[in-house]
Amino acid sequence: MSLFWIVIRQLAEIEAMSKKVITREEWEKKLNDVKIRKEDMNKLVMNFLVTEGYVDAAEKFRMESGTEPDIDLATITDRMAVKKAVQCGNVEDAIEKVNDLNPEILDTNPQLFFHLQQQRLIELIRNGKVEEALEFAQEELAPRGEENQSFLEELERTVALLAFEDVSNCPVGDLLDISQRLKTASEVNAAILTSQSHEKDPKLPSLLKMLLWAQNQLDEKAAYPRINDLATATLEDPAI
């Protein structure tokens, strides 16, 4: 992320000066003066592929670049199977797969286990299994709610779905959105990664956020070629 460090350096250089104009030629020279090792860039790419679960791409990148992942790529397939099961609403299957990977994940993370059980309840309600949903809530979730106030509030919010015939007008209808499944799936994915001593979030998005923050800081002090489209990373000439 040579551009990020260029922005930071430039901030320090002109902090005491009025807003100045930095030409494309000057900016590109500064970029070229910063040397980033290809190995470090490759590790950044591999970190993203592994964390996000792109096992085929990670294997291909390993072969092409010689960059070794910091975990066994076979575990990615297992982790993605868990994530996919939750995303498809097969929560019981997901719980079984997590326990097959590492039983301690759920044993030591009561919040994650509650959220998986909550998702099971949501799927029962989604499928119109009202009596089964009520029984499941009473036997599996209510005891946990008695021990934890935040769990109780989430349980009450979920059970409230049963009070509405038309969930499109329900104030808690968002629980039935696909985004709720994705949220739970992401939480499980992060827990598995943590159990494997791997970062739960890829480094690349964080670096891009740092880049945007640095550019916003520099905008107050100078006009310079900046990146407005992260997808293309094209430098756009400063507006004078």
Tab-separated table of N, CA and C in Angstrom, residues 34-141:
chain	number	residue	atom	x	y	z
A	34	VAL	N	8.826	4.624	-3.368
A	34	VAL	CA	8.482	3.665	-2.311
A	34	VAL	C	8.528	2.252	-2.876
A	35	LYS	N	9.329	1.404	-2.265
A	35	LYS	CA	9.509	0.040	-2.746
A	35	LYS	C	8.711	-0.940	-1.877
A	36	ILE	N	7.834	-1.672	-2.516
A	36	ILE	CA	7.039	-2.697	-1.828
A	36	ILE	C	7.442	-4.063	-2.367
A	37	ARG	N	7.804	-4.959	-1.478
A	37	ARG	CA	8.229	-6.292	-1.920
A	37	ARG	C	7.052	-7.068	-2.506
A	38	LYS	N	7.319	-7.746	-3.603
A	38	LYS	CA	6.277	-8.541	-4.247
A	38	LYS	C	5.791	-9.642	-3.307
A	39	GLU	N	6.705	-10.173	-2.499
A	39	GLU	CA	6.321	-11.232	-1.565
A	39	GLU	C	5.271	-10.741	-0.572
A	40	ASP	N	5.410	-9.494	-0.138
A	40	ASP	CA	4.442	-8.933	0.807
A	40	ASP	C	3.077	-8.745	0.155
A	41	MET	N	3.077	-8.316	-1.093
A	41	MET	CA	1.823	-8.154	-1.821
A	41	MET	C	1.147	-9.507	-2.030
A	42	ASN	N	1.956	-10.514	-2.342
A	42	ASN	CA	1.407	-11.857	-2.547
A	42	ASN	C	0.795	-12.408	-1.271
A	43	LYS	N	1.444	-12.135	-0.140
A	43	LYS	CA	0.903	-12.592	1.139
A	43	LYS	C	-0.429	-11.909	1.438
A	44	LEU	N	-0.540	-10.646	1.042
A	44	LEU	CA	-1.774	-9.896	1.250
A	44	LEU	C	-2.912	-10.516	0.438
A	45	VAL	N	-2.616	-10.878	-0.798
A	45	VAL	CA	-3.613	-11.514	-1.664
A	45	VAL	C	-4.012	-12.884	-1.106
A	46	MET	N	-3.017	-13.667	-0.687
A	46	MET	CA	-3.307	-14.991	-0.151
A	46	MET	C	-4.149	-14.886	1.125
A	47	ASN	N	-3.836	-13.909	1.958
A	47	ASN	CA	-4.615	-13.693	3.182
A	47	ASN	C	-6.083	-13.445	2.858
A	48	PHE	N	-6.337	-12.646	1.826
A	48	PHE	CA	-7.715	-12.349	1.421
A	48	PHE	C	-8.408	-13.613	0.914
A	49	LEU	N	-7.743	-14.370	0.055
A	49	LEU	CA	-8.352	-15.568	-0.526
A	49	LEU	C	-8.678	-16.613	0.541
A	50	VAL	N	-7.755	-16.787	1.479
A	50	VAL	CA	-7.949	-17.783	2.545
A	50	VAL	C	-9.077	-17.355	3.483
A	51	THR	N	-9.040	-16.103	3.914
A	51	THR	CA	-10.036	-15.627	4.876
A	51	THR	C	-11.439	-15.643	4.291
A	52	GLU	N	-11.558	-15.253	3.026
A	52	GLU	CA	-12.871	-15.215	2.377
A	52	GLU	C	-13.322	-16.579	1.863
A	53	GLY	N	-12.429	-17.568	1.890
A	53	GLY	CA	-12.826	-18.930	1.549
A	53	GLY	C	-12.753	-19.306	0.085
A	54	TYR	N	-11.949	-18.603	-0.687
A	54	TYR	CA	-11.810	-18.925	-2.114
A	54	TYR	C	-10.726	-19.989	-2.275
A	55	VAL	N	-11.076	-21.225	-1.960
A	55	VAL	CA	-10.073	-22.285	-1.893
A	55	VAL	C	-9.448	-22.579	-3.246
A	56	ASP	N	-10.245	-22.621	-4.316
A	56	ASP	CA	-9.696	-22.921	-5.642
A	56	ASP	C	-8.754	-21.812	-6.097
A	57	ALA	N	-9.162	-20.574	-5.864
A	57	ALA	CA	-8.321	-19.437	-6.248
A	57	ALA	C	-7.041	-19.427	-5.419
A	58	ALA	N	-7.155	-19.776	-4.124
A	58	ALA	CA	-5.980	-19.804	-3.253
A	58	ALA	C	-4.992	-20.869	-3.709
A	59	GLU	N	-5.502	-22.025	-4.105
A	59	GLU	CA	-4.635	-23.102	-4.581
A	59	GLU	C	-3.941	-22.697	-5.885
A	60	LYS	N	-4.694	-22.079	-6.776
A	60	LYS	CA	-4.115	-21.636	-8.048
A	60	LYS	C	-3.071	-20.555	-7.817
A	61	PHE	N	-3.366	-19.629	-6.907
A	61	PHE	CA	-2.424	-18.553	-6.610
A	61	PHE	C	-1.165	-19.113	-5.953
A	62	ARG	N	-1.320	-20.131	-5.119
A	62	ARG	CA	-0.166	-20.778	-4.486
A	62	ARG	C	0.751	-21.382	-5.541
A	63	MET	N	0.143	-22.043	-6.527
A	63	MET	CA	0.925	-22.676	-7.586
A	63	MET	C	1.640	-21.630	-8.443
A	64	GLU	N	0.953	-20.535	-8.744
A	64	GLU	CA	1.511	-19.530	-9.653
A	64	GLU	C	2.536	-18.621	-8.986
A	65	SER	N	2.310	-18.283	-7.708
A	65	SER	CA	3.180	-17.311	-7.045
A	65	SER	C	4.187	-17.934	-6.082
A	66	GLY	N	3.925	-19.182	-5.698
A	66	GLY	CA	4.797	-19.816	-4.723
A	66	GLY	C	4.536	-19.352	-3.305
A	67	THR	N	3.412	-18.660	-3.105
A	67	THR	CA	3.057	-18.147	-1.777
A	67	THR	C	2.304	-19.213	-0.998
A	68	GLU	N	2.845	-19.601	0.151
A	68	GLU	CA	2.214	-20.638	0.952
A	68	GLU	C	1.199	-20.024	1.923
A	69	PRO	N	0.009	-20.580	1.991
A	69	PRO	CA	-0.985	-20.090	2.967
A	69	PRO	C	-0.565	-20.470	4.373
A	70	ASP	N	-1.103	-19.741	5.354
A	70	ASP	CA	-0.724	-20.024	6.748
A	70	ASP	C	-1.626	-21.054	7.406
A	71	ILE	N	-2.576	-21.610	6.646
A	71	ILE	CA	-3.395	-22.708	7.158
A	71	ILE	C	-3.540	-23.754	6.056
A	72	ASP	N	-3.954	-24.955	6.439
A	72	ASP	CA	-4.193	-26.025	5.476
A	72	ASP	C	-5.398	-25.650	4.611
A	73	LEU	N	-5.218	-25.611	3.295
A	73	LEU	CA	-6.301	-25.212	2.410
A	73	LEU	C	-7.499	-26.160	2.500
A	74	ALA	N	-7.260	-27.382	2.934
A	74	ALA	CA	-8.367	-28.342	3.062
A	74	ALA	C	-9.380	-27.873	4.100
A	75	THR	N	-8.911	-27.134	5.104
A	75	THR	CA	-9.826	-26.660	6.146
A	75	THR	C	-10.760	-25.573	5.613
A	76	ILE	N	-10.355	-24.928	4.529
A	76	ILE	CA	-11.217	-23.892	3.949
A	76	ILE	C	-12.501	-24.520	3.429
A	77	THR	N	-12.370	-25.676	2.788
A	77	THR	CA	-13.545	-26.364	2.250
A	77	THR	C	-14.535	-26.694	3.359
A	78	ASP	N	-14.014	-27.182	4.482
A	78	ASP	CA	-14.879	-27.512	5.617
A	78	ASP	C	-15.549	-26.262	6.170
A	79	ARG	N	-14.782	-25.180	6.267
A	79	ARG	CA	-15.326	-23.929	6.804
A	79	ARG	C	-16.402	-23.365	5.885
A	80	MET	N	-16.169	-23.442	4.601
A	80	MET	CA	-17.152	-22.926	3.646
A	80	MET	C	-18.419	-23.777	3.626
A	81	ALA	N	-18.280	-25.070	3.927
A	81	ALA	CA	-19.456	-25.943	3.998
A	81	ALA	C	-20.364	-25.514	5.149
A	82	VAL	N	-19.747	-25.122	6.265
A	82	VAL	CA	-20.514	-24.620	7.413
A	82	VAL	C	-21.216	-23.321	7.035
A	83	LYS	N	-20.463	-22.425	6.440
A	83	LYS	CA	-21.001	-21.113	6.063
A	83	LYS	C	-22.156	-21.268	5.086
A	84	LYS	N	-21.998	-22.142	4.096
A	84	LYS	CA	-23.048	-22.355	3.098
A	84	LYS	C	-24.302	-22.943	3.734
A	85	ALA	N	-24.116	-23.851	4.687
A	85	ALA	CA	-25.263	-24.473	5.355
A	85	ALA	C	-26.104	-23.413	6.065
A	86	VAL	N	-25.451	-22.484	6.752
A	86	VAL	CA	-26.185	-21.416	7.438
A	86	VAL	C	-26.880	-20.515	6.426
A	87	GLN	N	-26.171	-20.168	5.361
A	87	GLN	CA	-26.747	-19.292	4.340
A	87	GLN	C	-27.963	-19.916	3.666
A	88	CYS	N	-28.011	-21.245	3.644
A	88	CYS	CA	-29.145	-21.949	3.034
A	88	CYS	C	-30.242	-22.265	4.053
A	89	GLY	N	-30.010	-21.918	5.315
A	89	GLY	CA	-31.011	-22.166	6.342
A	89	GLY	C	-30.915	-23.539	6.987
A	90	ASN	N	-29.874	-24.293	6.666
A	90	ASN	CA	-29.694	-25.633	7.245
A	90	ASN	C	-28.837	-25.524	8.506
A	91	VAL	N	-29.410	-24.957	9.539
A	91	VAL	CA	-28.625	-24.620	10.727
A	91	VAL	C	-28.209	-25.859	11.512
A	92	GLU	N	-29.085	-26.847	11.620
A	92	GLU	CA	-28.727	-28.072	12.336
A	92	GLU	C	-27.512	-28.728	11.692
A	93	ASP	N	-27.510	-28.761	10.364
A	93	ASP	CA	-26.380	-29.329	9.635
A	93	ASP	C	-25.116	-28.517	9.910
A	94	ALA	N	-25.262	-27.201	9.957
A	94	ALA	CA	-24.110	-26.330	10.225
A	94	ALA	C	-23.526	-26.601	11.604
A	95	ILE	N	-24.401	-26.771	12.602
A	95	ILE	CA	-23.935	-27.031	13.968
A	95	ILE	C	-23.173	-28.352	14.022
A	96	GLU	N	-23.683	-29.362	13.336
A	96	GLU	CA	-22.998	-30.654	13.301
A	96	GLU	C	-21.625	-30.521	12.663
A	97	LYS	N	-21.540	-29.753	11.585
A	97	LYS	CA	-20.265	-29.576	10.884
A	97	LYS	C	-19.264	-28.806	11.754
A	98	VAL	N	-19.752	-27.810	12.499
A	98	VAL	CA	-18.867	-27.065	13.396
A	98	VAL	C	-18.319	-27.992	14.470
A	99	ASN	N	-19.158	-28.820	15.036
A	99	ASN	CA	-18.723	-29.748	16.075
A	99	ASN	C	-17.756	-30.785	15.531
A	100	ASP	N	-17.935	-31.167	14.278
A	100	ASP	CA	-16.989	-32.098	13.653
A	100	ASP	C	-15.620	-31.443	13.481
A	101	LEU	N	-15.631	-30.142	13.169
A	101	LEU	CA	-14.367	-29.414	13.012
A	101	LEU	C	-13.661	-29.233	14.345
A	102	ASN	N	-14.427	-28.740	15.319
A	102	ASN	CA	-13.853	-28.462	16.641
A	102	ASN	C	-14.987	-28.223	17.633
A	103	PRO	N	-15.295	-29.188	18.480
A	103	PRO	CA	-16.405	-29.044	19.436
A	103	PRO	C	-16.246	-27.864	20.385
A	104	GLU	N	-15.010	-27.440	20.609
A	104	GLU	CA	-14.774	-26.351	21.558
A	104	GLU	C	-15.270	-25.006	21.046
A	105	ILE	N	-15.453	-24.892	19.741
A	105	ILE	CA	-15.888	-23.607	19.172
A	105	ILE	C	-17.204	-23.173	19.779
A	106	LEU	N	-18.177	-24.072	19.818
A	106	LEU	CA	-19.485	-23.732	20.383
A	106	LEU	C	-19.502	-23.854	21.901
A	107	ASP	N	-18.699	-24.769	22.430
A	107	ASP	CA	-18.654	-24.940	23.888
A	107	ASP	C	-18.121	-23.693	24.585
A	108	THR	N	-17.229	-22.984	23.917
A	108	THR	CA	-16.581	-21.824	24.541
A	108	THR	C	-17.137	-20.495	24.035
A	109	ASN	N	-18.162	-20.554	23.202
A	109	ASN	CA	-18.734	-19.326	22.643
A	109	ASN	C	-20.259	-19.366	22.762
A	110	PRO	N	-20.788	-19.074	23.945
A	110	PRO	CA	-22.238	-19.156	24.152
A	110	PRO	C	-23.031	-18.195	23.269
A	111	GLN	N	-22.458	-17.053	22.947
A	111	GLN	CA	-23.180	-16.107	22.099
A	111	GLN	C	-23.349	-16.652	20.688
A	112	LEU	N	-22.309	-17.253	20.157
A	112	LEU	CA	-22.400	-17.854	18.828
A	112	LEU	C	-23.419	-18.985	18.822
A	113	PHE	N	-23.383	-19.834	19.858
A	113	PHE	CA	-24.325	-20.957	19.906
A	113	PHE	C	-25.759	-20.446	20.001
A	114	PHE	N	-25.966	-19.394	20.801
A	114	PHE	CA	-27.306	-18.824	20.909
A	114	PHE	C	-27.769	-18.295	19.549
A	115	HIS	N	-26.903	-17.601	18.847
A	115	HIS	CA	-27.284	-17.030	17.548
A	115	HIS	C	-27.599	-18.120	16.518
A	116	LEU	N	-26.898	-19.229	16.602
A	116	LEU	CA	-27.217	-20.352	15.712
A	116	LEU	C	-28.581	-20.945	16.069
A	117	GLN	N	-28.833	-21.093	17.360
A	117	GLN	CA	-30.140	-21.596	17.796
A	117	GLN	C	-31.246	-20.595	17.448
A	118	GLN	N	-30.948	-19.329	17.571
A	118	GLN	CA	-31.906	-18.298	17.174
A	118	GLN	C	-32.213	-18.413	15.678
A	119	GLN	N	-31.177	-18.682	14.897
A	119	GLN	CA	-31.386	-18.830	13.452
A	119	GLN	C	-32.232	-20.063	13.152
A	120	ARG	N	-32.059	-21.116	13.940
A	120	ARG	CA	-32.914	-22.301	13.785
A	120	ARG	C	-34.370	-21.930	14.037
A	121	LEU	N	-34.607	-21.130	15.064
A	121	LEU	CA	-35.965	-20.687	15.377
A	121	LEU	C	-36.534	-19.852	14.227
A	122	ILE	N	-35.724	-18.982	13.686
A	122	ILE	CA	-36.164	-18.147	12.568
A	122	ILE	C	-36.555	-19.013	11.373
A	123	GLU	N	-35.786	-20.061	11.121
A	123	GLU	CA	-36.084	-20.938	9.974
A	123	GLU	C	-37.385	-21.713	10.202
A	124	LEU	N	-37.646	-22.107	11.443
A	124	LEU	CA	-38.905	-22.785	11.760
A	124	LEU	C	-40.089	-21.856	11.508
A	125	ILE	N	-39.942	-20.608	11.922
A	125	ILE	CA	-41.004	-19.620	11.708
A	125	ILE	C	-41.174	-19.343	10.226
A	126	ARG	N	-40.059	-19.256	9.517
A	126	ARG	CA	-40.113	-19.009	8.075
A	126	ARG	C	-40.899	-20.111	7.351
A	127	ASN	N	-40.739	-21.333	7.837
A	127	ASN	CA	-41.392	-22.476	7.203
A	127	ASN	C	-42.792	-22.748	7.746
A	128	GLY	N	-43.309	-21.840	8.590
A	128	GLY	CA	-44.668	-21.962	9.086
A	128	GLY	C	-44.871	-23.025	10.141
A	129	LYS	N	-43.793	-23.504	10.766
A	129	LYS	CA	-43.901	-24.546	11.785
A	129	LYS	C	-44.071	-23.872	13.155
A	130	VAL	N	-45.259	-23.336	13.377
A	130	VAL	CA	-45.510	-22.512	14.558
A	130	VAL	C	-45.357	-23.291	15.857
A	131	GLU	N	-46.030	-24.442	15.956
A	131	GLU	CA	-45.987	-25.209	17.201
A	131	GLU	C	-44.561	-25.673	17.500
A	132	GLU	N	-43.868	-26.131	16.461
A	132	GLU	CA	-42.487	-26.586	16.648
A	132	GLU	C	-41.582	-25.418	17.053
A	133	ALA	N	-41.867	-24.249	16.490
A	133	ALA	CA	-41.078	-23.060	16.808
A	133	ALA	C	-41.265	-22.676	18.275
A	134	LEU	N	-42.508	-22.692	18.747
A	134	LEU	CA	-42.786	-22.342	20.136
A	134	LEU	C	-42.140	-23.326	21.102
A	135	GLU	N	-42.228	-24.602	20.765
A	135	GLU	CA	-41.625	-25.628	21.609
A	135	GLU	C	-40.103	-25.481	21.654
A	136	PHE	N	-39.524	-25.220	20.492
A	136	PHE	CA	-38.070	-25.056	20.409
A	136	PHE	C	-37.617	-23.824	21.205
A	137	ALA	N	-38.366	-22.738	21.077
A	137	ALA	CA	-38.026	-21.516	21.796
A	137	ALA	C	-38.078	-21.731	23.302
A	138	GLN	N	-39.120	-22.455	23.743
A	138	GLN	CA	-39.301	-22.671	25.177
A	138	GLN	C	-38.241	-23.604	25.754
A	139	GLU	N	-37.891	-24.653	25.005
A	139	GLU	CA	-36.984	-25.664	25.545
A	139	GLU	C	-35.510	-25.314	25.349
A	140	GLU	N	-35.182	-24.702	24.216
A	140	GLU	CA	-33.774	-24.483	23.886
A	140	GLU	C	-33.283	-23.054	24.140
A	141	LEU	N	-34.137	-22.088	23.919
A	141	LEU	CA	-33.684	-20.701	23.991
A	141	LEU	C	-34.085	-19.977	25.279
